[in-house]
Structure formats: C-alpha cells, structure tokens
CSV table of N, CA and C in Angstrom, one decimal:
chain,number,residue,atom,x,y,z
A,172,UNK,N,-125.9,17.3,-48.6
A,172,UNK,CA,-126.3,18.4,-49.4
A,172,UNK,C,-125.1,18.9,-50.3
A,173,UNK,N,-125.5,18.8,-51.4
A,173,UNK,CA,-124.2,19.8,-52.1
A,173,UNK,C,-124.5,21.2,-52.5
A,174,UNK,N,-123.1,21.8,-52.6
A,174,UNK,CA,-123.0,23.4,-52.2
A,174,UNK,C,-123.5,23.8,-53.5
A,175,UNK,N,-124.3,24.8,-53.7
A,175,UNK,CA,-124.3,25.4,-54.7
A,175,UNK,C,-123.9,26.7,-55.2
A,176,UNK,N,-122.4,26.9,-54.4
A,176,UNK,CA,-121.8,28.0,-55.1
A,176,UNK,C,-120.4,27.6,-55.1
A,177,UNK,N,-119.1,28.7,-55.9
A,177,UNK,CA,-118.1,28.1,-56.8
A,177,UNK,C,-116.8,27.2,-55.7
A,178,UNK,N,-116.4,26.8,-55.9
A,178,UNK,CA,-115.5,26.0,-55.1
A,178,UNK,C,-114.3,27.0,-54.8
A,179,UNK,N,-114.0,28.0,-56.3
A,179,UNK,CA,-112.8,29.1,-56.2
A,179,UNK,C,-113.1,29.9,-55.0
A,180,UNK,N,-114.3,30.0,-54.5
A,180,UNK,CA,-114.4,31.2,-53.5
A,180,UNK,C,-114.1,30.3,-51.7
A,181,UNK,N,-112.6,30.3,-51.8
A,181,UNK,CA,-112.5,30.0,-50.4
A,181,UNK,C,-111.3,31.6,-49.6
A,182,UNK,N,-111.2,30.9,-48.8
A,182,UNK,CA,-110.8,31.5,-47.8
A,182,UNK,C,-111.8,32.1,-46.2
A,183,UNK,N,-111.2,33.1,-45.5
A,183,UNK,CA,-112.0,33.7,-44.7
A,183,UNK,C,-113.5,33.4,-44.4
A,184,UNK,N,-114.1,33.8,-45.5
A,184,UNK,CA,-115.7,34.2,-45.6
A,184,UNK,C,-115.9,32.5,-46.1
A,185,UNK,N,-115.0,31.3,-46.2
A,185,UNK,CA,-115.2,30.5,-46.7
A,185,UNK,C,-116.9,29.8,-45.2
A,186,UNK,N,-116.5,30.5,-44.3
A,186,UNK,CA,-117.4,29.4,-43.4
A,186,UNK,C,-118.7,30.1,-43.4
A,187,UNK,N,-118.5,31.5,-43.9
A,187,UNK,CA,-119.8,32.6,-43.6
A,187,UNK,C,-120.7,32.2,-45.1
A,188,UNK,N,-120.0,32.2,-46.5
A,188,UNK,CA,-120.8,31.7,-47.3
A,188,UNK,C,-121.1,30.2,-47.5
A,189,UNK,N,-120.5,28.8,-47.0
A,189,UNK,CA,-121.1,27.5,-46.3
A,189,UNK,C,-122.8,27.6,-45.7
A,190,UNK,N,-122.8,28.8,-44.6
A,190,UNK,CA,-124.0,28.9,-43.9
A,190,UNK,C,-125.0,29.5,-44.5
A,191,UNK,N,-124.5,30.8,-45.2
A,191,UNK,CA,-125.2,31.3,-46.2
A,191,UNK,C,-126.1,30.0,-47.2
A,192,UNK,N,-125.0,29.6,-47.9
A,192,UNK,CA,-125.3,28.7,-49.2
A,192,UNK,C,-126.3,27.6,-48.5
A,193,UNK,N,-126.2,26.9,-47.4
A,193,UNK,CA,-126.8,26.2,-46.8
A,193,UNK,C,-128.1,26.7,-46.3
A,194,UNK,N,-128.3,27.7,-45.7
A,194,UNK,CA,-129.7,28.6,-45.5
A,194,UNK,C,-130.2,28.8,-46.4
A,195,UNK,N,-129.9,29.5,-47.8
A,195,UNK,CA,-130.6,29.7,-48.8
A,195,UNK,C,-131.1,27.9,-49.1
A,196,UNK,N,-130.1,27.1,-49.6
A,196,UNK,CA,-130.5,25.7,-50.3
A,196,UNK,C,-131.9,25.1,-49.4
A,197,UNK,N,-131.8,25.5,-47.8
A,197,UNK,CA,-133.0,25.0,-47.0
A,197,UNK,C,-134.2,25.1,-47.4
A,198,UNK,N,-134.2,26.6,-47.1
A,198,UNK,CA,-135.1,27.9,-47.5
A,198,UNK,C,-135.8,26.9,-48.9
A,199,UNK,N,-135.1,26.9,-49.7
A,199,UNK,CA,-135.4,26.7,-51.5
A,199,UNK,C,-136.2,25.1,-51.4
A,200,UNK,N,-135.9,24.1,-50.5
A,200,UNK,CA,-136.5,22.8,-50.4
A,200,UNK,C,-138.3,23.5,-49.7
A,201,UNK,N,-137.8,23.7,-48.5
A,201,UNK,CA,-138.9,24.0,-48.0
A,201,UNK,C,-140.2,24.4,-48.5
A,202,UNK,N,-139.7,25.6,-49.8
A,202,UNK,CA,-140.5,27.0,-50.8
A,202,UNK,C,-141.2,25.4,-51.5
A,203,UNK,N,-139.9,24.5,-52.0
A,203,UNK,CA,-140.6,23.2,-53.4
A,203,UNK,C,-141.3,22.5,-52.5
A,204,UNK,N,-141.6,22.4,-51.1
A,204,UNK,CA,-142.1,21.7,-50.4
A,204,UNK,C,-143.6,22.6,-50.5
A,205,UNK,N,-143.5,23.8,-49.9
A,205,UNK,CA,-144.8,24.4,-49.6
A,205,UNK,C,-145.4,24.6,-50.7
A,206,UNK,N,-144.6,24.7,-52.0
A,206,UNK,CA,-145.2,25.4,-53.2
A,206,UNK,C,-146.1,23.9,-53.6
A,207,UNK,N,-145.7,22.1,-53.1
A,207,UNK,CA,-146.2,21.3,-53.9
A,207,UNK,C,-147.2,21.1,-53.1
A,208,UNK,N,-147.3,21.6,-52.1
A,208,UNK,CA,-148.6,21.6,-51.3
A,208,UNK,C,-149.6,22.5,-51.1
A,209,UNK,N,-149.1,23.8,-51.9
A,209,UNK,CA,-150.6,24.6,-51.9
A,209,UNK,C,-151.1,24.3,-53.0
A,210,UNK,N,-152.4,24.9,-53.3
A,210,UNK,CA,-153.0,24.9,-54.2
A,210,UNK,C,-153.1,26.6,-55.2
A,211,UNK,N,-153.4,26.1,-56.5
A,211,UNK,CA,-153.5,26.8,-57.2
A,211,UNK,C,-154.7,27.7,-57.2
A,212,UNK,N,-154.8,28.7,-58.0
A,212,UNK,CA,-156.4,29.5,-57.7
A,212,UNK,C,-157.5,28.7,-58.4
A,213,UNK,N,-156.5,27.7,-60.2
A,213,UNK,CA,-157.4,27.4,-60.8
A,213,UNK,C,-158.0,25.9,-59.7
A,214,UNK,N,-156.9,24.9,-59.2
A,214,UNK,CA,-156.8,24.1,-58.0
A,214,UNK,C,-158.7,24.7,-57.6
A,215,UNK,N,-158.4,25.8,-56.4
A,215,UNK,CA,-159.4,26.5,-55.9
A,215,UNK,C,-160.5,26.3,-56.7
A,216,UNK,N,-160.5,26.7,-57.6
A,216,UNK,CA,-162.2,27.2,-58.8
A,216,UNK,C,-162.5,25.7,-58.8
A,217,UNK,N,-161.6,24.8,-59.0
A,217,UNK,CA,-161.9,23.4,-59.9
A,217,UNK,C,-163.0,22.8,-58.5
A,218,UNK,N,-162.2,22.9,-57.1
A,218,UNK,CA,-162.6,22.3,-56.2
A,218,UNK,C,-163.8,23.1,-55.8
A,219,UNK,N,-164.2,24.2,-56.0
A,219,UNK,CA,-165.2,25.0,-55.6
A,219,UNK,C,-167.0,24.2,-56.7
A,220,UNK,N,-166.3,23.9,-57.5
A,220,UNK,CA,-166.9,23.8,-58.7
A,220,UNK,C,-167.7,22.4,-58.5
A,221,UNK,N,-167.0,21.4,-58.2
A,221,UNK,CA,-166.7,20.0,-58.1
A,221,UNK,C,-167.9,20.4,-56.4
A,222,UNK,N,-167.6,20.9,-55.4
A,222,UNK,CA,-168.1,21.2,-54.2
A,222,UNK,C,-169.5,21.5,-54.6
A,223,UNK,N,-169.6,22.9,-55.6
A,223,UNK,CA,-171.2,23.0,-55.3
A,223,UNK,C,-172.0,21.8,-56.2
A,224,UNK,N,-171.2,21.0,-57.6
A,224,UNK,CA,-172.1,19.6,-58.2
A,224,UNK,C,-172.4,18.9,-56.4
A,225,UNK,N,-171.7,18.5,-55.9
A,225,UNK,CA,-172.0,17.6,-55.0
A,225,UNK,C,-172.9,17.8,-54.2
A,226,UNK,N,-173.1,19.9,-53.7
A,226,UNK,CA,-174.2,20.1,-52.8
A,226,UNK,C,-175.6,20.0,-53.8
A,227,UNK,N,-175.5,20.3,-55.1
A,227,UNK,CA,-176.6,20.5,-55.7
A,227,UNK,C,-177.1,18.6,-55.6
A,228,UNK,N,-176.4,18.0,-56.1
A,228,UNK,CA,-176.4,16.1,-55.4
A,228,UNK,C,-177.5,16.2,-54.4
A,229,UNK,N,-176.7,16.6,-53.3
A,229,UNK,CA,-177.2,16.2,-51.7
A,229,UNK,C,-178.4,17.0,-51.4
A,230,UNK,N,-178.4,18.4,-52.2
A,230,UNK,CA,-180.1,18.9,-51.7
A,230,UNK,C,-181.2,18.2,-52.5
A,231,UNK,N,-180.6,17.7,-53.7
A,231,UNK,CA,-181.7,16.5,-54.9
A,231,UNK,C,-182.3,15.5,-53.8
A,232,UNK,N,-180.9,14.8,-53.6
A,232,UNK,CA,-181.1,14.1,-52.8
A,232,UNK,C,-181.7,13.8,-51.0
A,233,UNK,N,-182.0,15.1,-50.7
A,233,UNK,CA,-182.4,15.5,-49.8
A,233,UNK,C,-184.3,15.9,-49.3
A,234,UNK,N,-184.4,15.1,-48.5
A,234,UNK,CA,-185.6,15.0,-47.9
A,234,UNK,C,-186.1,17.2,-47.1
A,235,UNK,N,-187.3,17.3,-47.8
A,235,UNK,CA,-187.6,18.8,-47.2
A,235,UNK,C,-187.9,18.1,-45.6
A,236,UNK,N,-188.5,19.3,-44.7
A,236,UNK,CA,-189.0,19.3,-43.4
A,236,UNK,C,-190.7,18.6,-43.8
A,237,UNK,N,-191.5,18.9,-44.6
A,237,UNK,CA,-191.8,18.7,-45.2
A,237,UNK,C,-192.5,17.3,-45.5
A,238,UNK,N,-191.8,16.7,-46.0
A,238,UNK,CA,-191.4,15.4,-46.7
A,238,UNK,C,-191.6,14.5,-44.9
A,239,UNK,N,-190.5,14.8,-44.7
A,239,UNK,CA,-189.9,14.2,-43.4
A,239,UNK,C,-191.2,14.2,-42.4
A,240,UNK,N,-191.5,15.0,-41.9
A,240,UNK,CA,-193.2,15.3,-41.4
A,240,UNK,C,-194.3,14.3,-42.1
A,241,UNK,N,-194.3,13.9,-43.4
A,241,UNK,CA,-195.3,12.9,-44.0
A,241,UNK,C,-195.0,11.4,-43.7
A,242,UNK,N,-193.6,11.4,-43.6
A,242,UNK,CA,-193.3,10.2,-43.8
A,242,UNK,C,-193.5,10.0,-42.4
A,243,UNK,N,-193.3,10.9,-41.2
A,243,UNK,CA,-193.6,10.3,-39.9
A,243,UNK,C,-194.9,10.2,-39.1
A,244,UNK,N,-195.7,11.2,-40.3
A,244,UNK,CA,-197.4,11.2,-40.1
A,244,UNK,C,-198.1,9.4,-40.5
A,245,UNK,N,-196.9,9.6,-41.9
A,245,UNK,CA,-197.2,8.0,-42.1
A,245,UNK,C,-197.1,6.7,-41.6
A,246,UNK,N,-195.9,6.7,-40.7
A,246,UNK,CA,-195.4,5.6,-39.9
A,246,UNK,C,-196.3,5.6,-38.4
A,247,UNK,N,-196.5,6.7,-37.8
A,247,UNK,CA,-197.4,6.7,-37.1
A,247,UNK,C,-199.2,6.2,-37.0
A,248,UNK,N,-199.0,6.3,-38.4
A,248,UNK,CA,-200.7,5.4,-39.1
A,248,UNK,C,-200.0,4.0,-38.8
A,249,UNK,N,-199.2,3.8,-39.7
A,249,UNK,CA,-199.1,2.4,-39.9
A,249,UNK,C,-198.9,1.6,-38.1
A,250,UNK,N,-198.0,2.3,-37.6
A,250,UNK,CA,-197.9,2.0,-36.0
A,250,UNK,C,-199.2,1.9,-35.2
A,251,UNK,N,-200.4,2.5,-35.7
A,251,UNK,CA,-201.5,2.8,-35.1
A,251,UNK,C,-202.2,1.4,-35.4
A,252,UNK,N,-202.0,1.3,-36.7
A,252,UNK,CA,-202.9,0.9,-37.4
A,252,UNK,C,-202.5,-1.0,-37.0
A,253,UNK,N,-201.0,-1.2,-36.7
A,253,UNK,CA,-200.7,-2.1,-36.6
A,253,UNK,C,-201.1,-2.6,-35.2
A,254,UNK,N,-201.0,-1.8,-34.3
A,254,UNK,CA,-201.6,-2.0,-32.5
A,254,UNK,C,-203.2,-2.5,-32.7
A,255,UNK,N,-203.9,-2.1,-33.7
A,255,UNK,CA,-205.5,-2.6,-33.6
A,255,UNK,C,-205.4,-4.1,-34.2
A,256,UNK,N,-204.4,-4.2,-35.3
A,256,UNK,CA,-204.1,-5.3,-35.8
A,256,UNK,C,-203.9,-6.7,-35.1
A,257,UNK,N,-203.0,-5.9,-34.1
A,257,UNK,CA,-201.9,-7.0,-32.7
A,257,UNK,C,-203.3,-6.9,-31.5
A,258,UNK,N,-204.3,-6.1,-31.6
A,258,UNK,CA,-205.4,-6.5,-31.0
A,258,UNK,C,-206.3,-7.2,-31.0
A,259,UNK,N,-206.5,-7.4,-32.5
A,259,UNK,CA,-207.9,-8.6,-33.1
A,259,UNK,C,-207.1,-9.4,-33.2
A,260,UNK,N,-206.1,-9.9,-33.0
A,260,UNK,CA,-205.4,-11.4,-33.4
A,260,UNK,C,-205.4,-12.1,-32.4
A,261,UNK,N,-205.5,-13.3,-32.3
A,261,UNK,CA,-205.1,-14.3,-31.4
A,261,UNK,C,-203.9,-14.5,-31.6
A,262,UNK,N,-203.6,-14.8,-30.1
A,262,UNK,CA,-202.4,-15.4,-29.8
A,262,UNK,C,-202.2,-16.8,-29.7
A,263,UNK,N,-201.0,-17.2,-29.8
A,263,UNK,CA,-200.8,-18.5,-29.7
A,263,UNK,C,-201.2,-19.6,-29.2
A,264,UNK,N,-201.4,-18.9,-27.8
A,264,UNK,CA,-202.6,-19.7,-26.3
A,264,UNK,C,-203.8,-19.7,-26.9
A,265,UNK,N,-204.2,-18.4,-27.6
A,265,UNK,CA,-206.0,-18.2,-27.4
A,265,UNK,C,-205.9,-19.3,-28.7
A,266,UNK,N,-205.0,-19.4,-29.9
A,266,UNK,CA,-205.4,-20.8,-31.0
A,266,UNK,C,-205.6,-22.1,-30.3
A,267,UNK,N,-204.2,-22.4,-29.6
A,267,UNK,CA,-204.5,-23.8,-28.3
A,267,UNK,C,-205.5,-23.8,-27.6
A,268,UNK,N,-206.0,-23.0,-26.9
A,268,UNK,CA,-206.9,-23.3,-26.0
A,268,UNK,C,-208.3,-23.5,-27.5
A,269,UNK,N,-208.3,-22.9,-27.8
A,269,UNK,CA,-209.8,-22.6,-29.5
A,269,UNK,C,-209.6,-24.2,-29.6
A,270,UNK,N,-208.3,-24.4,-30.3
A,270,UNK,CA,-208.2,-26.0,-30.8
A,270,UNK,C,-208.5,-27.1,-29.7
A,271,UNK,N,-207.9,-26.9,-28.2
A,271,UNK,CA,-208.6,-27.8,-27.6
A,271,UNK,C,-209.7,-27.9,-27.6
A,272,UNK,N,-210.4,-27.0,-27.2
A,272,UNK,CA,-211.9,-26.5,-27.5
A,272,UNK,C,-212.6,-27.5,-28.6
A,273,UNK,N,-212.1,-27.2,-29.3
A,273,UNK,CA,-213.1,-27.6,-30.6
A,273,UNK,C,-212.5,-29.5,-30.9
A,274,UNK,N,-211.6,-29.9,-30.2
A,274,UNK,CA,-211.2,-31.0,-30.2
A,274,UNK,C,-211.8,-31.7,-29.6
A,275,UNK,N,-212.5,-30.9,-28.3
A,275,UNK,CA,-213.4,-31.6,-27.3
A,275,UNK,C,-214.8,-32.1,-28.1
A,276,UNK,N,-215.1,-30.9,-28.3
A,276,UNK,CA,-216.5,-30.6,-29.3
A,276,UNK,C,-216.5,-31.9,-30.1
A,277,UNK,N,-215.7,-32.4,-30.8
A,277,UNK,CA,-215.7,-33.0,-31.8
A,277,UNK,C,-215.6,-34.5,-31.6
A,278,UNK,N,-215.1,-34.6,-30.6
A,278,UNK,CA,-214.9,-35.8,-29.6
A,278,UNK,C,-216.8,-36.3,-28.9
A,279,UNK,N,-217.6,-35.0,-28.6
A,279,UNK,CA,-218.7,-35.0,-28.3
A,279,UNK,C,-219.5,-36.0,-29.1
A,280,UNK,N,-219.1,-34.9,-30.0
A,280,UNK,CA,-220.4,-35.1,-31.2
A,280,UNK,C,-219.9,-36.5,-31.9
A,281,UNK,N,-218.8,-37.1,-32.1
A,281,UNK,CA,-218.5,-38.3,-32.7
A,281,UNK,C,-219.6,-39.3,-31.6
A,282,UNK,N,-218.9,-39.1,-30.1
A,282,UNK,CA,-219.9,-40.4,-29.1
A,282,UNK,C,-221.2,-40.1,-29.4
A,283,UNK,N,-222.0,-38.7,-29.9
A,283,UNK,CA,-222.9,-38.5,-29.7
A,283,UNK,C,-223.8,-39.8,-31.1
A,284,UNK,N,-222.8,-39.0,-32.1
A,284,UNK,CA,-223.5,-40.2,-33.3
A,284,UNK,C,-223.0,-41.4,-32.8
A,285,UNK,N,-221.9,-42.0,-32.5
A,285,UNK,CA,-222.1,-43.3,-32.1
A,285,UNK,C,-223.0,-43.7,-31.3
A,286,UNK,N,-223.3,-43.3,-30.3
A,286,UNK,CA,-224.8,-43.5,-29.3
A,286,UNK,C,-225.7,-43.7,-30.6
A,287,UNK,N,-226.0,-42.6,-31.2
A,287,UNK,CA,-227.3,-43.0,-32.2
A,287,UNK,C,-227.3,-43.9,-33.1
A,288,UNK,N,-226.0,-44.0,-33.6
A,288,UNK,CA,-226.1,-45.0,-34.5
A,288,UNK,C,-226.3,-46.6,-33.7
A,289,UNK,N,-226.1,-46.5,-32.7
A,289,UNK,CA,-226.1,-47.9,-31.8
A,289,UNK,C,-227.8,-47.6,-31.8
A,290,UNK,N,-228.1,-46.7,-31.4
A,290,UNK,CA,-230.0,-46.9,-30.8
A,290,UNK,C,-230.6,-46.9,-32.7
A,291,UNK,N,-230.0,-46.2,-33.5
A,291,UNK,CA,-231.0,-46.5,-34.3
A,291,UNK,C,-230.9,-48.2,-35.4
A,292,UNK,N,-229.5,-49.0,-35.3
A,292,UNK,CA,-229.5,-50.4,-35.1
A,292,UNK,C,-230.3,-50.8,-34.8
A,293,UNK,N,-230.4,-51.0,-33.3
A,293,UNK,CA,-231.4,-51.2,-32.1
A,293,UNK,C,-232.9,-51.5,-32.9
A,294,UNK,N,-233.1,-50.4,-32.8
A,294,UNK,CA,-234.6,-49.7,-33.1
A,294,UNK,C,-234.9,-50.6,-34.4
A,295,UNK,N,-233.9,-50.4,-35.6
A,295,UNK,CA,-234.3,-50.6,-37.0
A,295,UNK,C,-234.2,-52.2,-36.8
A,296,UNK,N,-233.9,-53.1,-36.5
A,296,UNK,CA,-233.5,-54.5,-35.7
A,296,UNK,C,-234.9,-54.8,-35.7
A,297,UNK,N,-235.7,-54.5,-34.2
A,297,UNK,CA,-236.7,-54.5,-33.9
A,297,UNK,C,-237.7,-53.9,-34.9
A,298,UNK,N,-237.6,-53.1,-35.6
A,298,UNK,CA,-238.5,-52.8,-36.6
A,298,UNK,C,-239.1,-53.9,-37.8
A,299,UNK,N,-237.2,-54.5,-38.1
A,299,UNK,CA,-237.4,-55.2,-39.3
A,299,UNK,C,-238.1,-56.9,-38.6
A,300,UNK,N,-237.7,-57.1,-37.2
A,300,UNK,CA,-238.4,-58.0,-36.9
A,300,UNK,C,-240.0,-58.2,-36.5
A,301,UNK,N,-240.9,-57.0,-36.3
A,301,UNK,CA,-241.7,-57.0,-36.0
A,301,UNK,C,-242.4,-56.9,-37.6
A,302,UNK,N,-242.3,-56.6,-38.6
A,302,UNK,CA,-242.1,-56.2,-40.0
A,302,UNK,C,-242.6,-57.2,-40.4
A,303,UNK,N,-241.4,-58.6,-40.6
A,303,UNK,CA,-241.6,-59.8,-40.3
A,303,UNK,C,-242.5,-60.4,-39.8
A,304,UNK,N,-243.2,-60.5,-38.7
A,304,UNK,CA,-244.2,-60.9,-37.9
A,304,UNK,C,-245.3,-60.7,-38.9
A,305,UNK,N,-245.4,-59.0,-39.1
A,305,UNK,CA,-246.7,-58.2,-39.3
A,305,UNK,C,-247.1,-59.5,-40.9
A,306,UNK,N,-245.9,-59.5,-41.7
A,306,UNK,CA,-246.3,-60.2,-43.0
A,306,UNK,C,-246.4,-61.5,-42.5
A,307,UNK,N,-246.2,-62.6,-41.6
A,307,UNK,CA,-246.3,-63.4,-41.6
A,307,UNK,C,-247.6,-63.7,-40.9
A,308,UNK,N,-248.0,-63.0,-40.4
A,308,UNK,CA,-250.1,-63.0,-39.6
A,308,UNK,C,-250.4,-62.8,-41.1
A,309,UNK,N,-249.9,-61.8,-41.8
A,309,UNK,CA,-250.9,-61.3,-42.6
A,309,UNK,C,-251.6,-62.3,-43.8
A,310,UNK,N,-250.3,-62.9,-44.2
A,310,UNK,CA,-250.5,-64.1,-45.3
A,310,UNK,C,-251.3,-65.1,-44.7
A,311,UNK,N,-250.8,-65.5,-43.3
A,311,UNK,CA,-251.5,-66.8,-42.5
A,311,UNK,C,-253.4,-66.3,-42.8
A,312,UNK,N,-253.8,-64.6,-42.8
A,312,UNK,CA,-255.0,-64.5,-43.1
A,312,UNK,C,-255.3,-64.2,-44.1
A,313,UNK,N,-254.4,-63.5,-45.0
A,313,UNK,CA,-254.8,-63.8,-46.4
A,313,UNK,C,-255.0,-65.3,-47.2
A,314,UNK,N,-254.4,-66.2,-46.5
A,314,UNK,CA,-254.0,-67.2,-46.8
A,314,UNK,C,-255.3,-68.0,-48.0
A,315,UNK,N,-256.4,-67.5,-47.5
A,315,UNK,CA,-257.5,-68.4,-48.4
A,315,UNK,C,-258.8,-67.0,-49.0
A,316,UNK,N,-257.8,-66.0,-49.3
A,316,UNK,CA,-258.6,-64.7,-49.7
A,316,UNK,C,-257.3,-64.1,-50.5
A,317,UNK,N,-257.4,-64.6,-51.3
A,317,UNK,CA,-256.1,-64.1,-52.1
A,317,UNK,C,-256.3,-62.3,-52.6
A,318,UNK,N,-257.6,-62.0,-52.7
A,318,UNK,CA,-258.1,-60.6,-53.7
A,318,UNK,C,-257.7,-59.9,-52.5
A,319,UNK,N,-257.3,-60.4,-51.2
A,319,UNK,CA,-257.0,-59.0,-50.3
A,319,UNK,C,-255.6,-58.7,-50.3
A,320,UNK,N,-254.9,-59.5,-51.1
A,320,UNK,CA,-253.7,-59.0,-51.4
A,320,UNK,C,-253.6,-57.5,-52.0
A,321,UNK,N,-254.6,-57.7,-52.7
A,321,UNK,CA,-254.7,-56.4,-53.7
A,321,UNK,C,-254.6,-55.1,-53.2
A,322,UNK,N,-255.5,-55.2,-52.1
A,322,UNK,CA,-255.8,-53.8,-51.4
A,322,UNK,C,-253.9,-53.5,-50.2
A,323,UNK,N,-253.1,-54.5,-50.6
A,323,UNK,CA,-251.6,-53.7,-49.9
A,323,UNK,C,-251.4,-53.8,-51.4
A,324,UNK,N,-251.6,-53.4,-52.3
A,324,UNK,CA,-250.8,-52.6,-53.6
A,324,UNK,C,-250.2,-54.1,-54.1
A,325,UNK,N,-250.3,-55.5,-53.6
A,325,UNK,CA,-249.6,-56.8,-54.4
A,325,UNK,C,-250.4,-57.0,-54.9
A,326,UNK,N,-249.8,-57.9,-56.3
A,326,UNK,CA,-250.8,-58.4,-57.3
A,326,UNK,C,-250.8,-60.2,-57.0
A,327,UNK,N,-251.9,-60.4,-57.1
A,327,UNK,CA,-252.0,-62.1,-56.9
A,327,UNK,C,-251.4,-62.8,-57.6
A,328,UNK,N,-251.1,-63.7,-57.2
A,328,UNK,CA,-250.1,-64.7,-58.4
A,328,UNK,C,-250.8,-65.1,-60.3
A,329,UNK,N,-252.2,-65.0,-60.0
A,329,UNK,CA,-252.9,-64.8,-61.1
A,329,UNK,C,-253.0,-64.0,-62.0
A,330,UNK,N,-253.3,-62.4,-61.2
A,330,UNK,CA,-252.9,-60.9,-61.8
A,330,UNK,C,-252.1,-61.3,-63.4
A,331,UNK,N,-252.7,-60.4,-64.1
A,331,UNK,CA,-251.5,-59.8,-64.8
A,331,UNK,C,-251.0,-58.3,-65.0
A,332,UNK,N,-250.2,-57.8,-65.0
A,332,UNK,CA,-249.7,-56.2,-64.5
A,332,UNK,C,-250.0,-55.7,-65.6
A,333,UNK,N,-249.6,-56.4,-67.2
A,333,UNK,CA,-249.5,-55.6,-67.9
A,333,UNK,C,-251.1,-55.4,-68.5
C-alpha cells in the first residue's frame, strides 16, 4: 500500500498517523468496492422495467386455469377414445390365428376344386365317349335314309344351305 499522506510529517504521531492513513486508505477500497457493486436507482428503474416486459412475456405466454382444464378435458377424450380403439383392433395372435384360419379354408376349397375337376374329367370323358357311340348307331341307321338327317338340324350332302 502506499501512504497517502506527506512524508515531512514524521516523528511521535509518526506510527498513530501510519494507522490512521492506512484505515482511512481501507475504508476508501472497500467504499470503491461496495460503491461498484451497488446499484444505481436509474440501475433499479432500468431493471424494474426490463422485469415487468418479461412478466407481461410470461402471462402472453401463459396458459389460463381455463385453457389448462380444456386441454385436459381434451386429452381425456382422446385417452378414452383411444381404449375403444385398442378394443376393436386385433392383436397380433387374433391376425395369426385369422391367417391360419383362412389358410386352412383355402387349402379346403383348392382339394375341393381339384376333386371336381378330377370327377368332372371323369364324367365329361364318358360323356364324349358315349356321344361317340350315340353318332355312330345313328349314321349306321340313317345310313340308307339320308332325309333323316335333316330332322338333327344336318344338311345332307346334297342340300344346298344357301
């Protein structure tokens, strides 16, 4: 620290004004100390000022009782609304077990037409062979009466269509 009073003043009181000069110099830091740390009144007003923009902010930005009550009337629908949802849906199992299901079904109905289609082969086989037969009696008796061709809708070899 240096002294800030005259160097001519020694003697006696030389150690009473040292403590002096040194208490005051303290004193005088401490004052630049507290003085850079308070605030000013304008300091005050600025931050008072600056304080209520930010409340008027936060009540803009603020949800009423109100509000808050709709929004939870609303979420409550939707929560309601989503449990009847999670009700009508199938689950994972009830689609597997559906798909086996209908895998079976289909497996059915495929043997089922293959069975038919084997018997109606069959059937149509025997049809076209008996078919055969029926025209071959029939010519053996039309064979020397040719005009009875006429009456199954053939024209005789003589006919003319047009």
């Amino acid at each position: 620290m240096i002294p800030c009073y005259d160097a001519a003043m020694t003697g006696e009181n030389d150690n009473l004004f040292n403590f002096i000069a040194t208490t005051v110099e303290t004193l005088r830091q401490r004052l630049q100390v507290i003085s850079e740390q308070m605030a000013t009144k304008v300091d005050i007003a600025n931050l008072r000022d600056e304080l209520r923009g930010e409340m008027t902010t936060m009540r803009d930005e603020m949800a009423t009782n109100s509000e808050v009550a709709a929004v939870r009337s609303e979420m409550a629908t939707m929560r309601s609304e989503m449990a009847t949802m999670r009700s009508e849906m199938a689950t994972k199992n009830d689609v597997e077990r559906l798909e086996t299901t209908m895998h079976g079904e289909f497996e059915q109905v495929h043997i089922r037409f293959n069975s038919l289609d084997r018997r109606v082969d069959t059937r149509m086989g025997q049809i076209e062979t008996d078919v055969s037969r029926l025209r071959s009696v029939l010519y053996l008796l039309v064979k020397d009466k040719p005009d009875m061709l006429r009456l199954l809708g053939q024209p005789t070899a003589g006919d003319n269509p047009c």
